[in-house]
Amino acid sequence: MNQSAPSLDTRAARIVALDTLDVRFPTSRELDGSDAMNPDPDYSAACVTLRTNHPDLCGHGFVFTIGRGNDVQKAALDALSEHVAGLSVDAVVNDLGGFARRLTGDSQLRWLGPEKGVMHMAIGAVVNAAWDLAARLAGKPLWRYIAELSPEEIVAAIDFRYLSDALTRDEALAILRAAVPHRQQRIEQLLAEGYPAYTTSPGWLGYSDEKMQRLAREAVADGFRTIKLKVGLDAADDVRRCRLARETVGPDIAIAIDANQRWDVPDAIAWLKQLIAFDIAWIEEPTSPDDILGHAAIRRAVAPMPISTGEHTHNRVMFKQLFQAGAVDLVQIDAARVGGVNENLAILLLAAKFGVRVFPHAGGVGLCELVQHLAMADFVAITGRKEDRAIEFVDHLHEHFIDPVVIREGRYIAPTAPGFSAEMKQTSLRDYAFPQGVAWQTDSGA
Amino acid sequence: MNQSAPSLDTRAARIVALDTLDVRFPTSRELDGSDAMNPDPDYSAACVTLRTNHPDLCGHGFVFTIGRGNDVQKAALDALSEHVAGLSVDAVVNDLGGFARRLTGDSQLRWLGPEKGVMHMAIGAVVNAAWDLAARLAGKPLWRYIAELSPEEIVAAIDFRYLSDALTRDEALAILRAAVPHRQQRIEQLLAEGYPAYTTSPGWLGYSDEKMQRLAREAVADGFRTIKLKVGLDAADDVRRCRLARETVGPDIAIAIDANQRWDVPDAIAWLKQLIAFDIAWIEEPTSPDDILGHAAIRRAVAPMPISTGEHTHNRVMFKQLFQAGAVDLVQIDAARVGGVNENLAILLLAAKFGVRVFPHAGGVGLCELVQHLAMADFVAITGRKEDRAIEFVDHLHEHFIDPVVIREGRYIAPTAPGFSAEMKQTSLRDYAFPQGVAWQTDSGA
């Protein structure tokens, strides 16, 4: 599809179909994504396209999964078809809040969550596809499209239900309005400087010590100021790997660790006390993503080691409580877990109000492409902060995207093509479609 | 299928297939299930059968939904097929804990939750079907099958991951062992007395005041000691309906109310203060089921009105926190929301440890049939308490079940047929299959 803004009369444009596709990459053959909870992921995407009656105008989104169950996600996307088919494109892009509430507010579908799991992720992907459509129509990359909406337009996109004890519409408006005078200067700054990245590439559990050290050295040489190691399978291994990593990168590079939900609360506390000596930047997902009080207990017990979670936090109500409980020092957001751009804007505003830094989750397939837009919109329109935070980066599977991320000197370069960078190449969609694509014909895969 | 215990040699029995069916009842045509969040439910079940190579031996389970999305639940059930096809029946029924962990522990499927939403409910239904199979093989109703397992067998079925800061395996064992000497006497007591029920039948929002009062009078005449009213659409209406209900049933009948997640925290507090005068037995689901801290805040603000939630609480980690935070005075459990009997046993043991009463959620289609077994197993093998609690009852759709609940004088009569009472009649499955059944041919339904 044409990446430039379609120059067409969209007044009569309608969404004619919601197309879906099950796409899987056989990454488990290489162990590149191995961690303590996910030993053999096949990075996958349940893709959705909002197709219009204009051949050059589509909106793209996807749910990221790690293999089995991608077909269930596709079924959930298909179930939303009746809510979007026939809608006027203008009506959708001019009321993205109403569009999202049309999906999250379906009382029958809501029973399947509410606002969590398969159904909520499907809604998020369709909502993201609508934002992609809106940004393409406006001829802007999504980060800039959001950052140039009025504060009133942004809050209109947000569902404040269940948030008013922590963040009201008026408080959100005040945060957004305070940023308005700085927007233009921040846009220029972002285009000139990029946004800090950190890398998880050295740290997968399947790697040897030597490979980890080599990749850590390369990461520093490439300009990254933070690296992340996966932990949680064996405490002695983790002590050794953290020591080796610290020796390898020296005292000035931040080292984060990620347990991918491996521990119970008492185990997390005992394990992490052994790693305090290595000046850990943060411990990510020490326990169940649902365990708000557990994160708070761990944080109290291993202070000053910073605690974080968020990539599996399923909606804004859970983020609200993480902040209210003082359970985290920083959070991840994920572009394809919650109910789309709208809910992530709510989460970013909550984080801003509570003064919690955001280090977006990425990697997998396409998560870097998506989440960069949210972090950059946050910088311009919400917090004005970027040098005290960073977006995760994994150098993996970007070749399948039409508008892949660009990393230079350890920083994400701001995208300039219109849209949400979510569209995959037709050849990739064809070759990795599951199970019929050629990538799945050569052997049995998982 | 034969309801008596199949007398066959099961040593060679294997599960040969996981059969699924989308079954929907057009209940929205009557508004019988209307509440503040669910105006037009079509009570539905995504049914699963563990079929074996013995024609008389099957295990039945289902996910309850309220209409749209039941096909997504069916797809999630189908995704579990590869985990069960070919398994030995003996191996499954002798290690129901391992069977459940085989499903919840699939790291790729786990990404779709973890342990929440569509995928977790599907796992729960398959796990429940395995318990049905086990109880049928043993020739016992499920409540009795559980109640006659050893404490060691019960804890072996439970996944204590993420619970150890609140309930250890040893603590659970101690609770179960303390009940062992009383089991036989409690079984006899249960068979003689039944288990208290309460009824929601008078309280749907779609009903007129006159219909509500008439049904409330009938409920009292039928022996119910607690009724429940739906609230949350209009405060003045709720004040009037609570006053009318109190005038109708007098001071000795408990009146509970249920807001079905309608309010934000500040709204809940303001609204409920208007209803304190009517001596409310509990307010159920005042806000988002995810909002543990919100429930705690509401509870502090409207004391002594008892607070409850649970029918949408998605797993044991959330129940753990409701108890740790002192967020609730009592909880609902739901037999078809969490990861099956195993996880409900964990939740019942947590509730016992924290001294929180359980009022199981039922209604919909088949939820009464299922959850009675869990409440009765709790009475015999865990708490020994039943007169200070009650199981919800709605007199609806029971005619579709082969072993329907029996209510007498406001009490559930203990089932005696082998199994989990989950099996629907073949005629019902045929007529209400969606969209091909005759019930969906006569008009367009929803």
PDB file of C-alpha atoms in Angstrom, chain A residues 37-42 64-69 72-73 75-76 79 82-83 106-114 116-119 121 160-165 261-266 287-293 311-312 314-315 317-318 320-321 324-325 337 361, chain B residues 37-42 64-69 72-73 75-76 79 82-83 106-114 116-119 121 160-165 261-266 287-293 311-312 314-315 317-318 320-321 324-325 337 361:
ATOM      1  CA  MET A  37       8.535 -18.438  31.504  1.00  0.00           C
ATOM      2  CA  ASN A  38       8.625 -18.624  27.720  1.00  0.00           C
ATOM      3  CA  PRO A  39      11.151 -21.240  26.657  1.00  0.00           C
ATOM      4  CA  ASP A  40      10.125 -21.633  23.021  1.00  0.00           C
ATOM      5  CA  PRO A  41       8.078 -18.771  21.607  1.00  0.00           C
ATOM      6  CA  ASP A  42       7.053 -18.595  17.971  1.00  0.00           C
ATOM      7  CA  PHE A  64       1.191 -10.023  19.292  1.00  0.00           C
ATOM      8  CA  THR A  65       1.223 -13.600  20.568  1.00  0.00           C
ATOM      9  CA  ILE A  66       3.948 -16.210  20.948  1.00  0.00           C
ATOM     10  CA  GLY A  67       2.434 -18.977  18.848  1.00  0.00           C
ATOM     11  CA  ARG A  68      -0.339 -21.348  19.850  1.00  0.00           C
ATOM     12  CA  GLY A  69      -3.566 -19.449  20.377  1.00  0.00           C
ATOM     13  CA  VAL A  72      -8.025 -17.826  18.968  1.00  0.00           C
ATOM     14  CA  GLN A  73      -6.949 -14.191  18.686  1.00  0.00           C
ATOM     15  CA  ALA A  75     -11.358 -15.576  15.992  1.00  0.00           C
ATOM     16  CA  ALA A  76     -11.725 -12.735  18.498  1.00  0.00           C
ATOM     17  CA  ALA A  79     -16.039 -11.443  16.189  1.00  0.00           C
ATOM     18  CA  GLU A  82     -20.041  -6.754  12.720  1.00  0.00           C
ATOM     19  CA  HIS A  83     -19.162  -3.678  14.793  1.00  0.00           C
ATOM     20  CA  ASP A 106     -20.592  -4.397  23.857  1.00  0.00           C
ATOM     21  CA  SER A 107     -22.081  -5.935  26.968  1.00  0.00           C
ATOM     22  CA  GLN A 108     -22.086  -9.460  25.563  1.00  0.00           C
ATOM     23  CA  LEU A 109     -18.421  -9.372  24.535  1.00  0.00           C
ATOM     24  CA  ARG A 110     -17.544  -7.594  27.773  1.00  0.00           C
ATOM     25  CA  TRP A 111     -18.557 -10.732  29.682  1.00  0.00           C
ATOM     26  CA  LEU A 112     -15.494 -12.464  28.179  1.00  0.00           C
ATOM     27  CA  GLY A 113     -13.189 -10.148  30.157  1.00  0.00           C
ATOM     28  CA  PRO A 114     -14.161  -7.640  31.183  1.00  0.00           C
ATOM     29  CA  LYS A 116      -8.765  -8.349  29.744  1.00  0.00           C
ATOM     30  CA  GLY A 117      -7.319 -11.265  27.830  1.00  0.00           C
ATOM     31  CA  VAL A 118      -8.090 -12.398  24.298  1.00  0.00           C
ATOM     32  CA  MET A 119     -11.156 -10.234  23.703  1.00  0.00           C
ATOM     33  CA  MET A 121      -6.388  -7.554  23.016  1.00  0.00           C
ATOM     34  CA  PHE A 160     -12.273   7.539  32.289  1.00  0.00           C
ATOM     35  CA  ARG A 161     -14.581   4.872  33.721  1.00  0.00           C
ATOM     36  CA  TYR A 162     -13.023   3.409  36.886  1.00  0.00           C
ATOM     37  CA  LEU A 163     -10.293   6.071  36.907  1.00  0.00           C
ATOM     38  CA  SER A 164     -11.964   9.032  38.573  1.00  0.00           C
ATOM     39  CA  ASP A 165     -10.608   8.225  42.041  1.00  0.00           C
ATOM     40  CA  GLN A 261       6.717 -13.535  36.395  1.00  0.00           C
ATOM     41  CA  ARG A 262       8.790 -16.434  37.604  1.00  0.00           C
ATOM     42  CA  TRP A 263       8.582 -16.001  41.372  1.00  0.00           C
ATOM     43  CA  ASP A 264       6.218 -16.043  44.304  1.00  0.00           C
ATOM     44  CA  VAL A 265       6.598 -12.997  46.550  1.00  0.00           C
ATOM     45  CA  PRO A 266       8.877 -14.621  49.181  1.00  0.00           C
ATOM     46  CA  THR A 287       5.878 -12.083  40.047  1.00  0.00           C
ATOM     47  CA  SER A 288       2.337 -12.411  38.677  1.00  0.00           C
ATOM     48  CA  PRO A 289       1.319  -9.306  36.730  1.00  0.00           C
ATOM     49  CA  ASP A 290      -1.953  -9.414  38.653  1.00  0.00           C
ATOM     50  CA  ASP A 291      -0.253  -9.169  42.032  1.00  0.00           C
ATOM     51  CA  ILE A 292      -0.344  -5.454  42.817  1.00  0.00           C
ATOM     52  CA  LEU A 293       0.094  -5.970  46.548  1.00  0.00           C
ATOM     53  CA  GLU A 311       3.860  -5.647  29.706  1.00  0.00           C
ATOM     54  CA  HIS A 312       1.156  -8.074  30.868  1.00  0.00           C
ATOM     55  CA  HIS A 314      -4.200  -5.951  31.251  1.00  0.00           C
ATOM     56  CA  ASN A 315      -5.918  -2.566  31.553  1.00  0.00           C
ATOM     57  CA  VAL A 317      -7.587  -0.197  36.261  1.00  0.00           C
ATOM     58  CA  MET A 318      -4.585  -2.375  37.066  1.00  0.00           C
ATOM     59  CA  LYS A 320      -4.102   2.765  38.408  1.00  0.00           C
ATOM     60  CA  GLN A 321      -3.701   0.441  41.356  1.00  0.00           C
ATOM     61  CA  GLN A 324      -2.002   3.990  44.045  1.00  0.00           C
ATOM     62  CA  ALA A 325      -0.314   1.170  45.965  1.00  0.00           C
ATOM     63  CA  ARG A 337      -1.996  -5.766  25.206  1.00  0.00           C
ATOM     64  CA  HIS A 361       7.868  -2.976  26.303  1.00  0.00           C
TER      65      HIS A 361
ATOM     66  CA  MET B  37     -24.316  -3.525  32.695  1.00  0.00           C
ATOM     67  CA  ASN B  38     -25.980  -6.322  30.748  1.00  0.00           C
ATOM     68  CA  PRO B  39     -29.206  -5.057  29.250  1.00  0.00           C
ATOM     69  CA  ASP B  40     -29.867  -7.860  26.772  1.00  0.00           C
ATOM     70  CA  PRO B  41     -28.010 -11.096  27.484  1.00  0.00           C
ATOM     71  CA  ASP B  42     -28.535 -14.235  25.439  1.00  0.00           C
ATOM     72  CA  PHE B  64     -20.988 -19.567  30.351  1.00  0.00           C
ATOM     73  CA  THR B  65     -21.248 -16.421  28.213  1.00  0.00           C
ATOM     74  CA  ILE B  66     -24.068 -14.001  27.470  1.00  0.00           C
ATOM     75  CA  GLY B  67     -24.163 -14.302  23.694  1.00  0.00           C
ATOM     76  CA  ARG B  68     -21.799 -12.707  21.203  1.00  0.00           C
ATOM     77  CA  GLY B  69     -18.320 -14.109  21.632  1.00  0.00           C
ATOM     78  CA  VAL B  72     -14.582 -17.124  20.395  1.00  0.00           C
ATOM     79  CA  GLN B  73     -14.881 -19.270  23.526  1.00  0.00           C
ATOM     80  CA  ALA B  75     -12.351 -21.481  19.346  1.00  0.00           C
ATOM     81  CA  ALA B  76     -10.401 -21.299  22.614  1.00  0.00           C
ATOM     82  CA  ALA B  79      -7.233 -24.766  20.756  1.00  0.00           C
ATOM     83  CA  GLU B  82      -4.079 -31.104  21.110  1.00  0.00           C
ATOM     84  CA  HIS B  83      -3.365 -31.128  24.846  1.00  0.00           C
ATOM     85  CA  ASP B 106       1.433 -23.980  28.079  1.00  0.00           C
ATOM     86  CA  SER B 107       3.697 -20.948  27.784  1.00  0.00           C
ATOM     87  CA  GLN B 108       2.381 -19.967  24.369  1.00  0.00           C
ATOM     88  CA  LEU B 109      -1.267 -20.042  25.423  1.00  0.00           C
ATOM     89  CA  ARG B 110      -0.351 -18.389  28.717  1.00  0.00           C
ATOM     90  CA  TRP B 111       0.646 -15.264  26.802  1.00  0.00           C
ATOM     91  CA  LEU B 112      -3.049 -14.752  25.974  1.00  0.00           C
ATOM     92  CA  GLY B 113      -3.800 -14.107  29.636  1.00  0.00           C
ATOM     93  CA  PRO B 114      -1.985 -15.008  31.704  1.00  0.00           C
ATOM     94  CA  LYS B 116      -7.527 -14.561  32.655  1.00  0.00           C
ATOM     95  CA  GLY B 117     -10.196 -14.002  30.063  1.00  0.00           C
ATOM     96  CA  VAL B 118     -11.200 -16.221  27.162  1.00  0.00           C
ATOM     97  CA  MET B 119      -8.261 -18.621  27.309  1.00  0.00           C
ATOM     98  CA  MET B 121     -12.200 -19.745  30.992  1.00  0.00           C
ATOM     99  CA  PHE B 160       0.009 -22.753  44.796  1.00  0.00           C
ATOM    100  CA  ARG B 161       2.079 -20.555  42.463  1.00  0.00           C
ATOM    101  CA  TYR B 162       1.664 -16.896  43.511  1.00  0.00           C
ATOM    102  CA  LEU B 163      -0.178 -17.880  46.681  1.00  0.00           C
ATOM    103  CA  SER B 164       2.604 -18.702  49.106  1.00  0.00           C
ATOM    104  CA  ASP B 165       2.647 -15.242  50.703  1.00  0.00           C
ATOM    105  CA  GLN B 261     -19.689  -3.033  38.132  1.00  0.00           C
ATOM    106  CA  ARG B 262     -21.649   0.061  37.293  1.00  0.00           C
ATOM    107  CA  TRP B 263     -19.844   2.697  39.370  1.00  0.00           C
ATOM    108  CA  ASP B 264     -16.554   4.486  39.782  1.00  0.00           C
ATOM    109  CA  VAL B 265     -15.347   4.511  43.377  1.00  0.00           C
ATOM    110  CA  PRO B 266     -16.637   8.003  44.309  1.00  0.00           C
ATOM    111  CA  THR B 287     -17.141  -1.244  40.681  1.00  0.00           C
ATOM    112  CA  SER B 288     -14.619  -2.857  38.326  1.00  0.00           C
ATOM    113  CA  PRO B 289     -13.842  -6.428  39.371  1.00  0.00           C
ATOM    114  CA  ASP B 290     -10.165  -5.559  38.896  1.00  0.00           C
ATOM    115  CA  ASP B 291     -10.260  -2.737  41.404  1.00  0.00           C
ATOM    116  CA  ILE B 292      -9.080  -4.319  44.627  1.00  0.00           C
ATOM    117  CA  LEU B 293      -8.067  -1.038  46.203  1.00  0.00           C
ATOM    118  CA  GLU B 311     -18.163 -13.513  39.865  1.00  0.00           C
ATOM    119  CA  HIS B 312     -15.807 -11.740  37.448  1.00  0.00           C
ATOM    120  CA  HIS B 314     -10.444 -13.851  37.085  1.00  0.00           C
ATOM    121  CA  ASN B 315      -8.094 -15.967  39.162  1.00  0.00           C
ATOM    122  CA  VAL B 317      -4.178 -14.085  42.609  1.00  0.00           C
ATOM    123  CA  MET B 318      -6.971 -11.529  42.517  1.00  0.00           C
ATOM    124  CA  LYS B 320      -5.768 -13.430  47.343  1.00  0.00           C
ATOM    125  CA  GLN B 321      -5.428  -9.679  47.140  1.00  0.00           C
ATOM    126  CA  GLN B 324      -5.094  -9.333  51.866  1.00  0.00           C
ATOM    127  CA  ALA B 325      -6.416  -5.815  51.291  1.00  0.00           C
ATOM    128  CA  ARG B 337     -14.831 -18.167  35.210  1.00  0.00           C
ATOM    129  CA  HIS B 361     -22.553 -16.877  41.919  1.00  0.00           C
TER     130      HIS B 361
END
